[in-house]
Structures are given as C-alpha cells and as structure tokens.
mmCIF file of C-alpha atoms in Angstrom:
data_model
loop_
_atom_site.group_PDB
_atom_site.id
_atom_site.type_symbol
_atom_site.label_atom_id
_atom_site.label_comp_id
_atom_site.label_asym_id
_atom_site.label_seq_id
_atom_site.Cartn_x
_atom_site.Cartn_y
_atom_site.Cartn_z
ATOM 1 C CA MET R 1 87.940 76.202 106.978
ATOM 2 C CA ILE R 2 89.939 78.540 104.772
ATOM 3 C CA LYS R 3 89.430 82.276 105.189
ATOM 4 C CA ALA R 4 91.089 85.038 103.152
ATOM 5 C CA ILE R 5 91.818 88.596 104.253
ATOM 6 C CA VAL R 6 92.493 90.852 101.277
ATOM 7 C CA GLY R 7 92.422 94.524 100.320
ATOM 8 C CA ALA R 8 89.596 96.145 98.366
ATOM 9 C CA ASN R 9 91.451 99.361 97.579
ATOM 10 C CA TRP R 10 95.024 100.450 96.766
ATOM 11 C CA GLY R 11 96.620 98.676 99.725
ATOM 12 C CA ASP R 12 97.304 100.136 103.194
ATOM 13 C CA GLU R 13 93.714 99.339 104.201
ATOM 14 C CA GLY R 14 94.614 97.805 107.561
ATOM 15 C CA LYS R 15 94.809 94.131 106.569
ATOM 16 C CA GLY R 16 97.608 93.483 109.059
ATOM 17 C CA LYS R 17 95.452 94.399 112.030
ATOM 18 C CA ILE R 18 92.479 92.379 110.786
ATOM 19 C CA THR R 19 94.743 89.378 110.166
ATOM 20 C CA ASP R 20 96.265 89.782 113.614
ATOM 21 C CA VAL R 21 92.804 89.790 115.212
ATOM 22 C CA GLU R 22 91.432 86.898 113.143
ATOM 23 C CA ALA R 23 94.604 84.840 113.670
ATOM 24 C CA ALA R 24 93.603 84.212 117.279
ATOM 25 C CA GLN R 25 91.088 81.625 116.009
ATOM 26 C CA SER R 26 93.374 80.198 113.316
ATOM 27 C CA ASP R 27 95.818 77.308 113.161
ATOM 28 C CA ILE R 28 97.760 78.472 110.095
ATOM 29 C CA VAL R 29 98.425 81.919 108.583
ATOM 30 C CA ILE R 30 99.812 82.089 105.030
ATOM 31 C CA ARG R 31 101.346 84.863 102.946
ATOM 32 C CA PHE R 32 100.530 83.822 99.372
ATOM 33 C CA GLN R 33 101.814 86.619 97.094
ATOM 34 C CA GLY R 34 103.921 89.757 96.924
ATOM 35 C CA GLY R 35 107.185 90.461 98.647
ATOM 36 C CA SER R 36 108.781 93.038 100.909
ATOM 37 C CA ASN R 37 107.429 95.928 98.830
ATOM 38 C CA ALA R 38 104.553 96.587 101.232
ATOM 39 C CA GLY R 39 104.181 96.394 104.987
ATOM 40 C CA HIS R 40 101.457 95.309 107.378
ATOM 41 C CA THR R 41 101.399 97.419 110.525
ATOM 42 C CA ILE R 42 100.400 95.664 113.738
ATOM 43 C CA ILE R 43 100.062 97.070 117.255
ATOM 44 C CA ASN R 44 99.836 94.615 120.149
ATOM 45 C CA ASN R 45 101.214 93.976 123.643
ATOM 46 C CA TYR R 46 104.765 93.728 122.271
ATOM 47 C CA GLY R 47 104.606 97.149 120.577
ATOM 48 C CA LYS R 48 104.185 98.451 117.050
ATOM 49 C CA PHE R 49 105.522 96.396 114.132
ATOM 50 C CA ALA R 50 105.683 96.771 110.351
ATOM 51 C CA LEU R 51 105.874 93.271 108.833
ATOM 52 C CA HIS R 52 107.029 92.917 105.241
ATOM 53 C CA GLN R 53 107.865 89.249 104.669
ATOM 54 C CA LEU R 54 106.500 87.573 107.782
ATOM 55 C CA PRO R 55 102.850 86.485 108.048
ATOM 56 C CA SER R 56 100.856 88.447 110.602
ATOM 57 C CA GLY R 57 100.333 85.381 112.779
ATOM 58 C CA VAL R 58 103.887 85.497 114.158
ATOM 59 C CA PHE R 59 102.745 86.979 117.473
ATOM 60 C CA TYR R 60 100.789 83.845 118.398
ATOM 61 C CA SER R 61 102.628 80.772 119.677
ATOM 62 C CA HIS R 62 99.930 78.336 118.521
ATOM 63 C CA ILE R 63 100.090 79.343 114.847
ATOM 64 C CA THR R 64 102.070 77.803 112.005
ATOM 65 C CA ASN R 65 103.110 80.722 109.791
ATOM 66 C CA ILE R 66 103.711 79.814 106.148
ATOM 67 C CA ILE R 67 105.427 81.781 103.400
ATOM 68 C CA GLY R 68 103.819 80.295 100.323
ATOM 69 C CA ASN R 69 105.125 79.427 96.890
ATOM 70 C CA GLY R 70 103.600 82.591 95.392
ATOM 71 C CA VAL R 71 105.723 84.943 97.518
ATOM 72 C CA ALA R 72 108.766 86.864 96.274
ATOM 73 C CA LEU R 73 111.104 85.938 99.121
ATOM 74 C CA SER R 74 113.802 88.404 100.136
ATOM 75 C CA VAL R 75 116.059 86.338 102.392
ATOM 76 C CA GLU R 76 117.769 89.418 103.793
ATOM 77 C CA ASN R 77 114.481 90.990 104.868
ATOM 78 C CA PHE R 78 113.147 87.692 106.213
ATOM 79 C CA ILE R 79 116.167 87.257 108.514
ATOM 80 C CA LYS R 80 116.141 90.930 109.472
ATOM 81 C CA GLU R 81 112.492 90.785 110.537
ATOM 82 C CA LEU R 82 112.997 87.617 112.545
ATOM 83 C CA LYS R 83 115.884 89.227 114.444
ATOM 84 C CA ALA R 84 113.819 92.360 115.058
ATOM 85 C CA LEU R 85 111.052 90.279 116.663
ATOM 86 C CA GLU R 86 113.551 88.497 118.893
ATOM 87 C CA GLU R 87 115.204 91.760 119.955
ATOM 88 C CA ARG R 88 111.835 93.145 121.037
ATOM 89 C CA GLY R 89 110.907 90.160 123.168
ATOM 90 C CA VAL R 90 108.552 88.329 120.818
ATOM 91 C CA PRO R 91 108.792 84.534 121.340
ATOM 92 C CA LYS R 92 110.336 82.695 118.391
ATOM 93 C CA PRO R 93 107.478 82.058 115.942
ATOM 94 C CA ASN R 94 106.821 78.819 114.102
ATOM 95 C CA ILE R 95 107.651 79.634 110.462
ATOM 96 C CA VAL R 96 107.760 77.393 107.404
ATOM 97 C CA ILE R 97 108.803 78.460 103.907
ATOM 98 C CA SER R 98 107.628 76.658 100.771
ATOM 99 C CA ASP R 99 110.415 74.853 98.927
ATOM 100 C CA ARG R 100 108.665 76.055 95.752
ATOM 101 C CA ALA R 101 108.937 79.753 96.648
ATOM 102 C CA GLN R 102 111.392 81.757 94.562
ATOM 103 C CA LEU R 103 114.114 84.156 95.626
ATOM 104 C CA VAL R 104 114.484 87.888 95.184
ATOM 105 C CA MET R 105 118.105 88.216 94.084
ATOM 106 C CA PRO R 106 120.304 91.284 94.637
ATOM 107 C CA TYR R 107 120.290 91.873 90.878
ATOM 108 C CA HIS R 108 116.476 92.102 90.928
ATOM 109 C CA ILE R 109 116.714 95.023 93.347
ATOM 110 C CA GLN R 110 119.494 96.622 91.319
ATOM 111 C CA LEU R 111 117.583 96.279 88.049
ATOM 112 C CA ASP R 112 114.454 97.717 89.675
ATOM 113 C CA THR R 113 116.458 100.713 90.912
ATOM 114 C CA PHE R 114 118.277 101.201 87.581
ATOM 115 C CA GLU R 115 115.020 101.116 85.612
ATOM 116 C CA GLU R 116 113.166 103.568 87.853
ATOM 117 C CA ALA R 117 116.107 105.970 87.479
ATOM 118 C CA ARG R 118 116.126 105.491 83.701
ATOM 119 C CA LEU R 119 112.367 106.151 83.446
ATOM 120 C CA SER R 120 112.735 109.286 85.586
ATOM 121 C CA SER R 121 109.464 111.256 85.530
ATOM 122 C CA HIS R 122 107.721 108.307 83.815
ATOM 123 C CA SER R 123 108.621 105.836 86.583
ATOM 124 C CA PHE R 124 106.065 103.481 88.159
ATOM 125 C CA GLY R 125 106.689 104.665 91.709
ATOM 126 C CA SER R 126 108.323 101.351 92.568
ATOM 127 C CA THR R 127 109.511 100.634 96.106
ATOM 128 C CA LYS R 128 112.720 99.370 94.456
ATOM 129 C CA SER R 129 112.321 96.022 96.190
ATOM 130 C CA GLY R 130 112.978 94.047 93.015
ATOM 131 C CA ILE R 131 109.403 92.847 92.662
ATOM 132 C CA ALA R 132 108.792 93.500 88.940
ATOM 133 C CA PRO R 133 112.151 91.990 87.835
ATOM 134 C CA PHE R 134 111.521 89.040 90.176
ATOM 135 C CA TYR R 135 108.110 88.175 88.734
ATOM 136 C CA SER R 136 109.363 88.832 85.206
ATOM 137 C CA ASP R 137 112.046 86.200 85.777
ATOM 138 C CA LYS R 138 109.618 83.790 87.396
ATOM 139 C CA PHE R 139 107.342 83.745 84.374
ATOM 140 C CA ALA R 140 110.265 83.821 81.951
ATOM 141 C CA LYS R 141 111.400 80.628 83.745
ATOM 142 C CA ILE R 142 114.764 82.013 84.810
ATOM 143 C CA GLY R 143 114.017 82.533 88.498
ATOM 144 C CA PHE R 144 115.604 80.495 91.294
ATOM 145 C CA GLN R 145 113.267 78.255 93.264
ATOM 146 C CA ILE R 146 114.424 77.436 96.787
ATOM 147 C CA SER R 147 114.481 73.727 95.925
ATOM 148 C CA GLU R 148 117.159 74.453 93.323
ATOM 149 C CA LEU R 149 119.600 75.481 96.052
ATOM 150 C CA TYR R 150 119.878 71.786 96.889
ATOM 151 C CA ASP R 151 120.723 70.714 93.330
ATOM 152 C CA ASP R 152 124.296 69.692 92.488
ATOM 153 C CA GLU R 153 126.842 72.461 91.986
ATOM 154 C CA ASP R 154 127.437 71.926 88.267
ATOM 155 C CA ALA R 155 123.737 72.042 87.388
ATOM 156 C CA LEU R 156 123.176 75.164 89.453
ATOM 157 C CA LYS R 157 126.183 76.962 87.978
ATOM 158 C CA GLU R 158 125.045 76.041 84.479
ATOM 159 C CA LYS R 159 121.693 77.714 85.121
ATOM 160 C CA ILE R 160 123.367 80.747 86.683
ATOM 161 C CA ASP R 161 125.478 81.152 83.556
ATOM 162 C CA ARG R 162 122.359 81.088 81.332
ATOM 163 C CA VAL R 163 120.605 83.636 83.528
ATOM 164 C CA ILE R 164 123.404 86.164 83.875
ATOM 165 C CA THR R 165 124.110 86.044 80.145
ATOM 166 C CA LEU R 166 120.710 87.698 79.749
ATOM 167 C CA LYS R 167 121.136 90.012 82.713
ATOM 168 C CA ASN R 168 124.533 91.239 81.611
ATOM 169 C CA VAL R 169 123.146 92.533 78.334
ATOM 170 C CA LEU R 170 121.101 94.960 80.432
ATOM 171 C CA TYR R 171 123.865 95.667 82.935
ATOM 172 C CA GLU R 172 126.435 96.439 80.259
ATOM 173 C CA HIS R 173 124.517 98.026 77.406
ATOM 174 C CA LEU R 174 121.409 99.628 78.947
ATOM 175 C CA TYR R 175 122.458 100.595 82.466
ATOM 176 C CA HIS R 176 126.253 100.765 81.958
ATOM 177 C CA GLN R 177 127.029 98.827 85.128
ATOM 178 C CA PRO R 178 129.681 96.164 85.963
ATOM 179 C CA LYS R 179 128.652 92.689 84.804
ATOM 180 C CA LEU R 180 127.519 89.863 87.078
ATOM 181 C CA THR R 181 129.656 86.732 87.480
ATOM 182 C CA VAL R 182 128.718 83.098 88.014
ATOM 183 C CA ASP R 183 130.818 82.819 91.158
ATOM 184 C CA GLU R 184 129.270 85.807 92.943
ATOM 185 C CA VAL R 185 125.727 84.633 92.188
ATOM 186 C CA TYR R 186 126.530 81.050 93.226
ATOM 187 C CA SER R 187 128.100 82.282 96.459
ATOM 188 C CA GLN R 188 124.986 84.341 97.191
ATOM 189 C CA LEU R 189 122.724 81.348 96.607
ATOM 190 C CA MET R 190 124.800 79.192 98.945
ATOM 191 C CA GLU R 191 124.498 81.841 101.642
ATOM 192 C CA TYR R 192 120.720 81.822 101.147
ATOM 193 C CA ARG R 193 120.693 78.038 101.387
ATOM 194 C CA LYS R 194 122.426 78.168 104.763
ATOM 195 C CA LEU R 195 120.094 80.844 106.139
ATOM 196 C CA LEU R 196 116.885 79.184 104.922
ATOM 197 C CA GLU R 197 117.670 75.577 105.782
ATOM 198 C CA PRO R 198 115.899 75.605 109.191
ATOM 199 C CA TYR R 199 112.640 76.830 107.636
ATOM 200 C CA VAL R 200 112.219 75.155 104.235
ATOM 201 C CA ALA R 201 109.596 72.423 103.879
ATOM 202 C CA ASP R 202 107.047 70.869 101.539
ATOM 203 C CA THR R 203 104.250 73.240 102.496
ATOM 204 C CA PHE R 204 101.891 71.780 99.887
ATOM 205 C CA SER R 205 101.776 68.497 101.804
ATOM 206 C CA ILE R 206 101.468 70.327 105.135
ATOM 207 C CA LEU R 207 98.485 72.293 103.872
ATOM 208 C CA HIS R 208 96.876 69.307 102.143
ATOM 209 C CA LYS R 209 96.853 67.481 105.485
ATOM 210 C CA ALA R 210 95.643 70.599 107.312
ATOM 211 C CA VAL R 211 92.634 70.822 104.984
ATOM 212 C CA GLN R 212 91.873 67.133 105.519
ATOM 213 C CA ASP R 213 92.092 67.638 109.287
ATOM 214 C CA GLY R 214 89.703 70.588 109.216
ATOM 215 C CA LYS R 215 92.229 73.155 110.444
ATOM 216 C CA ASN R 216 91.426 76.872 110.366
ATOM 217 C CA ILE R 217 93.606 78.423 107.675
ATOM 218 C CA LEU R 218 93.995 82.166 107.116
ATOM 219 C CA LEU R 219 95.226 83.575 103.808
ATOM 220 C CA GLU R 220 96.869 86.998 104.142
ATOM 221 C CA GLY R 221 96.928 89.170 101.043
ATOM 222 C CA GLN R 222 99.286 92.039 100.265
ATOM 223 C CA LEU R 223 98.275 95.363 98.672
ATOM 224 C CA GLY R 224 94.720 95.625 97.298
ATOM 225 C CA ALA R 225 92.408 94.829 94.409
ATOM 226 C CA LEU R 226 93.196 98.094 92.602
ATOM 227 C CA LYS R 227 96.880 97.082 92.427
ATOM 228 C CA ASP R 228 96.102 93.752 90.756
ATOM 229 C CA PRO R 229 97.796 93.430 87.326
ATOM 230 C CA ASP R 230 94.555 92.278 85.647
ATOM 231 C CA PHE R 231 91.807 94.183 87.437
ATOM 232 C CA GLY R 232 93.709 97.130 88.890
ATOM 233 C CA ILE R 233 94.916 100.490 87.565
ATOM 234 C CA TYR R 234 97.296 98.911 85.047
ATOM 235 C CA PRO R 235 100.155 99.603 84.441
ATOM 236 C CA MET R 236 100.579 101.300 87.832
ATOM 237 C CA VAL R 237 100.031 98.017 89.617
ATOM 238 C CA THR R 238 102.072 95.384 91.417
ATOM 239 C CA SER R 239 103.434 92.275 89.683
ATOM 240 C CA SER R 240 101.515 89.531 91.487
ATOM 241 C CA SER R 241 97.782 88.928 91.754
ATOM 242 C CA THR R 242 96.387 90.602 94.860
ATOM 243 C CA LEU R 243 93.087 88.714 94.685
ATOM 244 C CA ALA R 244 91.743 86.102 97.087
ATOM 245 C CA GLY R 245 91.322 83.684 94.199
ATOM 246 C CA TYR R 246 95.077 83.627 93.720
ATOM 247 C CA GLY R 247 95.418 82.409 97.292
ATOM 248 C CA ALA R 248 94.635 78.900 96.118
ATOM 249 C CA ILE R 249 97.591 79.068 93.724
ATOM 250 C CA GLY R 250 100.048 81.096 95.792
ATOM 251 C CA ALA R 251 99.580 78.836 98.811
ATOM 252 C CA GLY R 252 98.719 75.515 97.172
ATOM 253 C CA LEU R 253 95.155 75.087 98.431
ATOM 254 C CA PRO R 254 91.931 73.823 96.803
ATOM 255 C CA PRO R 255 89.964 76.841 95.538
ATOM 256 C CA TYR R 256 86.678 75.319 96.705
ATOM 257 C CA GLY R 257 88.051 75.390 100.256
ATOM 258 C CA ILE R 258 88.029 79.208 100.545
ATOM 259 C CA LYS R 259 84.716 79.739 102.324
ATOM 260 C CA GLU R 260 85.043 83.279 103.660
ATOM 261 C CA ILE R 261 86.676 86.328 102.048
ATOM 262 C CA ILE R 262 87.034 89.440 104.182
ATOM 263 C CA ALA R 263 87.664 92.480 101.987
ATOM 264 C CA VAL R 264 89.256 95.290 103.988
ATOM 265 C CA VAL R 265 87.996 98.770 103.082
ATOM 266 C CA LYS R 266 89.448 101.970 104.464
ATOM 267 C CA ALA R 267 86.967 104.552 105.800
ATOM 268 C CA TYR R 268 88.779 107.106 103.617
ATOM 269 C CA SER R 269 91.245 106.526 100.770
ATOM 270 C CA SER R 270 95.028 106.480 100.551
ATOM 271 C CA ALA R 271 97.582 105.220 98.057
ATOM 272 C CA VAL R 272 101.344 105.006 97.700
ATOM 273 C CA GLY R 273 102.917 105.341 94.267
ATOM 274 C CA ALA R 274 101.658 106.526 90.907
ATOM 275 C CA GLY R 275 98.335 105.695 89.274
ATOM 276 C CA GLU R 276 94.758 106.872 88.833
ATOM 277 C CA PHE R 277 93.055 107.976 92.055
ATOM 278 C CA VAL R 278 89.702 109.627 91.336
ATOM 279 C CA SER R 279 88.794 110.739 94.880
ATOM 280 C CA GLU R 280 92.254 112.198 95.626
ATOM 281 C CA ILE R 281 92.445 115.453 97.582
ATOM 282 C CA PHE R 282 95.308 117.924 97.832
ATOM 283 C CA GLY R 283 96.757 120.797 99.829
ATOM 284 C CA ALA R 284 95.832 121.539 103.427
ATOM 285 C CA GLU R 285 92.804 119.239 103.309
ATOM 286 C CA ALA R 286 95.015 116.270 102.353
ATOM 287 C CA ASP R 287 97.749 117.251 104.807
ATOM 288 C CA GLU R 288 95.293 117.301 107.707
ATOM 289 C CA LEU R 289 93.850 113.878 106.861
ATOM 290 C CA ARG R 290 97.352 112.462 106.325
ATOM 291 C CA ARG R 291 98.548 113.806 109.670
ATOM 292 C CA ARG R 292 95.598 112.354 111.553
ATOM 293 C CA GLY R 293 95.374 109.116 109.591
ATOM 294 C CA GLY R 294 96.518 105.577 110.221
ATOM 295 C CA ASP R 295 98.193 104.818 113.526
ATOM 296 C CA GLY R 296 100.685 107.689 113.389
ATOM 297 C CA GLY R 297 100.172 109.475 110.107
ATOM 298 C CA GLU R 298 99.689 108.136 106.587
ATOM 299 C CA PHE R 299 103.180 107.184 105.456
ATOM 300 C CA GLY R 300 104.223 104.027 103.616
ATOM 301 C CA ALA R 301 105.211 101.183 105.968
ATOM 302 C CA THR R 302 107.992 100.158 103.557
ATOM 303 C CA THR R 303 109.202 103.435 102.044
ATOM 304 C CA GLY R 304 108.103 106.069 104.556
ATOM 305 C CA ARG R 305 106.711 108.058 101.637
ATOM 306 C CA PRO R 306 103.702 110.305 102.357
ATOM 307 C CA ARG R 307 100.592 108.550 101.097
ATOM 308 C CA ARG R 308 98.288 110.235 98.616
ATOM 309 C CA MET R 309 94.996 110.986 100.328
ATOM 310 C CA GLY R 310 91.360 110.999 99.301
ATOM 311 C CA TRP R 311 87.814 110.536 100.553
ATOM 312 C CA LEU R 312 86.090 107.164 100.679
ATOM 313 C CA ASP R 313 85.589 106.030 97.083
ATOM 314 C CA LEU R 314 82.544 103.785 97.072
ATOM 315 C CA VAL R 315 82.791 103.110 93.330
ATOM 316 C CA ALA R 316 86.320 101.734 93.725
ATOM 317 C CA SER R 317 85.479 99.942 96.997
ATOM 318 C CA ARG R 318 82.406 98.233 95.535
ATOM 319 C CA TYR R 319 84.438 97.125 92.530
ATOM 320 C CA GLY R 320 87.307 95.954 94.749
ATOM 321 C CA CYS R 321 84.947 93.855 96.859
ATOM 322 C CA GLN R 322 83.415 92.363 93.723
ATOM 323 C CA VAL R 323 86.713 91.309 92.145
ATOM 324 C CA GLN R 324 87.828 89.884 95.499
ATOM 325 C CA GLY R 325 84.605 87.892 95.719
ATOM 326 C CA SER R 326 84.163 89.151 99.252
ATOM 327 C CA THR R 327 81.620 87.611 101.590
ATOM 328 C CA CYS R 328 81.928 90.469 104.085
ATOM 329 C CA VAL R 329 83.742 93.765 104.643
ATOM 330 C CA ALA R 330 86.009 95.025 107.420
ATOM 331 C CA LEU R 331 85.839 98.836 107.572
ATOM 332 C CA THR R 332 88.998 100.293 109.120
ATOM 333 C CA VAL R 333 90.405 103.548 110.587
ATOM 334 C CA LEU R 334 86.901 104.891 111.091
ATOM 335 C CA ASP R 335 88.053 106.767 114.192
ATOM 336 C CA VAL R 336 90.277 109.044 112.084
ATOM 337 C CA LEU R 337 87.269 110.882 110.644
ATOM 338 C CA GLY R 338 86.052 112.140 114.029
ATOM 339 C CA TYR R 339 87.481 115.632 113.485
ATOM 340 C CA LEU R 340 85.235 116.477 110.531
ATOM 341 C CA ASP R 341 81.968 118.450 110.669
ATOM 342 C CA GLU R 342 80.962 116.927 107.358
ATOM 343 C CA ILE R 343 82.482 113.960 105.533
ATOM 344 C CA PRO R 344 82.668 113.933 101.729
ATOM 345 C CA VAL R 345 82.141 110.547 100.040
ATOM 346 C CA CYS R 346 82.638 109.647 96.372
ATOM 347 C CA VAL R 347 79.433 107.865 95.276
ATOM 348 C CA ALA R 348 79.855 107.850 91.494
ATOM 349 C CA TYR R 349 82.119 109.053 88.673
ATOM 350 C CA GLU R 350 81.548 111.526 85.897
ATOM 351 C CA LEU R 351 83.037 110.331 82.619
ATOM 352 C CA ASN R 352 82.824 112.649 79.599
ATOM 353 C CA GLY R 353 79.804 114.405 81.096
ATOM 354 C CA LYS R 354 77.931 111.216 82.028
ATOM 355 C CA ARG R 355 77.489 109.725 85.487
ATOM 356 C CA ILE R 356 78.748 106.156 85.832
ATOM 357 C CA ASP R 357 78.647 103.733 88.753
ATOM 358 C CA SER R 358 81.198 101.218 87.452
ATOM 359 C CA PHE R 359 84.987 101.229 87.774
ATOM 360 C CA PRO R 360 86.401 101.502 84.231
ATOM 361 C CA PRO R 361 89.844 100.505 82.898
ATOM 362 C CA THR R 362 92.671 103.012 83.265
ATOM 363 C CA VAL R 363 92.340 104.551 79.806
ATOM 364 C CA GLN R 364 88.852 105.774 80.820
ATOM 365 C CA LEU R 365 89.538 106.122 84.542
ATOM 366 C CA LYS R 366 92.021 108.933 83.942
ATOM 367 C CA HIS R 367 89.166 111.040 82.515
ATOM 368 C CA CYS R 368 86.833 110.433 85.475
ATOM 369 C CA LYS R 369 85.862 113.021 88.071
ATOM 370 C CA PRO R 370 84.343 112.202 91.480
ATOM 371 C CA VAL R 371 80.658 112.715 92.229
ATOM 372 C CA ILE R 372 80.611 113.716 95.886
ATOM 373 C CA GLU R 373 77.899 113.432 98.544
ATOM 374 C CA THR R 374 78.410 114.837 102.017
ATOM 375 C CA LEU R 375 77.438 113.028 105.207
ATOM 376 C CA PRO R 376 77.249 114.587 108.688
ATOM 377 C CA GLY R 377 80.250 113.986 110.953
ATOM 378 C CA TRP R 378 80.107 112.776 114.545
ATOM 379 C CA LYS R 379 82.715 115.167 116.018
ATOM 380 C CA CYS R 380 83.975 112.909 118.805
ATOM 381 C CA ASP R 381 86.500 110.186 119.590
ATOM 382 C CA ILE R 382 85.003 106.719 119.035
ATOM 383 C CA ARG R 383 88.027 104.722 120.203
ATOM 384 C CA GLY R 384 87.254 102.404 123.090
ATOM 385 C CA ILE R 385 83.694 101.664 121.954
ATOM 386 C CA ARG R 386 83.138 97.891 121.713
ATOM 387 C CA LYS R 387 79.456 97.625 120.773
ATOM 388 C CA TYR R 388 77.994 98.787 117.475
ATOM 389 C CA GLU R 389 74.888 100.251 119.109
ATOM 390 C CA ASP R 390 77.107 102.447 121.302
ATOM 391 C CA LEU R 391 78.567 104.264 118.316
ATOM 392 C CA PRO R 392 77.221 107.786 117.614
ATOM 393 C CA GLU R 393 74.216 107.852 115.302
ATOM 394 C CA ASN R 394 76.138 109.641 112.519
ATOM 395 C CA THR R 395 78.936 107.060 112.713
ATOM 396 C CA ARG R 396 76.417 104.269 112.242
ATOM 397 C CA ARG R 397 74.806 106.256 109.425
ATOM 398 C CA TYR R 398 78.198 106.518 107.677
ATOM 399 C CA ILE R 399 78.808 102.759 108.014
ATOM 400 C CA GLU R 400 75.346 101.838 106.804
ATOM 401 C CA PHE R 401 75.554 104.245 103.866
ATOM 402 C CA ALA R 402 78.829 102.621 102.792
ATOM 403 C CA GLU R 403 77.386 99.142 103.294
ATOM 404 C CA LYS R 404 74.311 99.850 101.170
ATOM 405 C CA THR R 405 76.400 101.315 98.331
ATOM 406 C CA ILE R 406 79.051 98.572 98.376
ATOM 407 C CA GLY R 407 76.385 95.875 98.533
ATOM 408 C CA ILE R 408 78.365 93.614 100.891
ATOM 409 C CA PRO R 409 77.686 93.392 104.657
ATOM 410 C CA ILE R 410 80.148 95.279 106.854
ATOM 411 C CA LYS R 411 80.644 92.794 109.686
ATOM 412 C CA ILE R 412 83.845 94.194 111.219
ATOM 413 C CA VAL R 413 84.545 97.802 112.178
ATOM 414 C CA SER R 414 88.001 98.904 113.323
ATOM 415 C CA ASN R 415 87.845 102.059 115.444
ATOM 416 C CA GLY R 416 91.480 102.376 116.506
ATOM 417 C CA PRO R 417 94.958 100.933 115.883
ATOM 418 C CA ALA R 418 95.128 98.501 118.821
ATOM 419 C CA ARG R 419 94.131 94.846 118.613
ATOM 420 C CA GLU R 420 91.164 95.415 120.971
ATOM 421 C CA ASP R 421 89.819 98.384 118.946
ATOM 422 C CA ILE R 422 87.399 96.213 117.013
ATOM 423 C CA ILE R 423 83.621 95.917 116.718
ATOM 424 C CA TYR R 424 81.807 92.890 115.302
ATOM 425 C CA ARG R 425 78.305 93.432 113.927
#
C-alpha cells in the first residue's frame, strides 16, 4: 500500500515526526519533491535532527530510503547530512537516488541569492537554496539529470556550453558577476558523479516491483498545500508541487496506488517567508507562542529565521486538506497551547464586509480579515498522555471542534516532540 504524508498549511506542520512514526510499519520512504530549502525535525533515541535532503526513514535499518526524480538534489547537503548521521552514531542508512533526479548547481544558489538581493524589499523570502532557478531550468529543459553525468565528455561539455551561454547573460549584464566557464561546471559535475555513484539507481523499476510485491510505501512531502504553486498563496510559494497527487509523478508510482493521505495540520499556525497569512498575530502575543512552540521555539529548520505566528486557521486548514485529498488528519504540537486560558481560532474570513468560508486566491486573500471564535483552554501539560480519553475535556473539545470544521477525521494527535508522544484515535 502507498501512503502519503503531506502538509495542509504553510509547511513546518510536523510532517517529519509523523513520517518517522509511520515509517516503523513501512518498507520504503520516498522524498518526491522539493530540495534542501525546508527541514523536517525529528527527535528520537539518537537525538534531535533536522533533515533537509534525506527521507525521514533513515533512522530505521529495515527501510529503503529513496530520493525521487522530483527532488531538487543538492549533492553537498546530501553528503553533509549523511556524515552528520554517522558522526552521531546513527547506523548507515539504506539510501537510493533516482537516476532521473536533477542537480542543484552552485550557480542556482548564486542566482537565487543575486535575485533576492536585487529585489530587495520585494523579495520572495527565499531560503537562497537555489530552488526557483533549479526548477526554472528543469522545465526550460536545461537542467542536469544525474543520468547525464555518465554521458560521454564531449556531449556533456556541449550541453554545458549551451547552458552557461544563457546563464552568463544574467551573470554579466544583470548581476555584474564573473562569468561561468565550461571547465569549472564540467569539473563540478564530475565531482558530483564520484560522490553519487554509490547511491544512484533506477528507482522507477525498484518501485514498480515494490508495488507488485505489495510493499508498504510512504511518500514524504515537503512544505504544505498553501505553498503549492497552483493552489497556494502564489507568488509567495515554492517551485515544486507540494501536493500528494504529485507524489505519483515525483516518485514514479501509479496514482491509483495512493490509498491513504495523511494531511498534517498544526494546532496553531506558523509560516516562514513572505505571503498572505490571515490569522497572523504580532507583538508579545506572537513572541510568547513562538517561544513556547515547536520542539524548542518556532524557528526555521533551514534558515533559523523566526517563524511568523498565528492561531489555528480552520479555513486554510480545511482548504489544505481538500487540495491534498486527505483521508485523515494528524494534528500536531497540541501540547504547546497548554499555557492559554482561552484559545482563539480562525473559523471564517471577512472579505469586503462579507463572511466567507472558502480560501480565495491571493488577490482576494490579501483583503481578508480573520473571524475569530474563542475556545476554553485546558491549562495543563498534556505530554505523556497516550490515550485519547485521558486528555482533558477542553483538549478533546478543541480537537473535535477542529475536526468538525475541517470535515476530515483527526486520527492522529501529536502531544509532544518525541516519537512516543503520539495518540491514535
């Protein structure tokens, strides 16, 4: 069976932990999109980890971890993360990289950085990981697929020459930087070839056989539905589809095989980077939630930037679950809210004086204001509770209120950062 774990919000919902927990019953875990521009935080017996390129199944010896063809692969970060696992005593994981995956080149990161600087106050809040230039090149058909590293030298250098002719127009005339050369790019690609050789394989065939054999396959999404380039807060979105449906493409799996889609929803809201955020809060109220949030404060796992904070947005969460096609919801970081006497929740939007329950496109979203209802808090620490019926009444009331409004059953509740802080309903 194929199961997908994806975000319903802006990212940072806690997908890493849910993947880590669900991986125990899986044979294969696959990253199918995105790159090293976002991190999945995992806490287990080995310690606390922020994974950027590696699938979240790397802590289990029985799992085959696959980096799919839809991923923007940063070789440097991949190798760095592997070494970090080894240095902290994690057994060497079984990792396979699709020979159809494409490479994040140093010039992608440079161009990302140059453009954010050029845009200044109008920037997209990029992590400067090269993601937008990478995907631009992929769809302009001038990216480098891993399989191309094994082509003959003349053919590869001919393509490099075509590519850098385009890049150097930007380097020289827009950003006023030294031009790229064929030799330096070729040398970089040969270094990547050497580093990747132990991991590269035909993952399409591996997965095709796994489906035939009835293996349990877990798709791990990056970021959330509201950062999807089609259905998110465009243009302040990422550059790959964050939706479960793309898992079939980014991994190379039959779409009819995805039987379960777990949409991860945060019990409050947070976001990194620019973009519309209707339930956002500010000042001391935001600072307090940020300080208490997550597993050590709400700061980006990749950038370290303070996350923007807000109350649970049930309009956005319902929409996110719908576009993900979720079959159930995992509600995370519920324990964080235990300090509040009352908990505000965004239940609708006000747009031009009218109440709406739908999530509109950005041009309308920027005019929306939150409609807030307040629920009673539970004023205690709920970590360590393993049974749903043992939760305080007001905690259960909060969960059930969210469930009714979202319209999708909440089957998993995370009430702490550790692997064992999980409740199944």
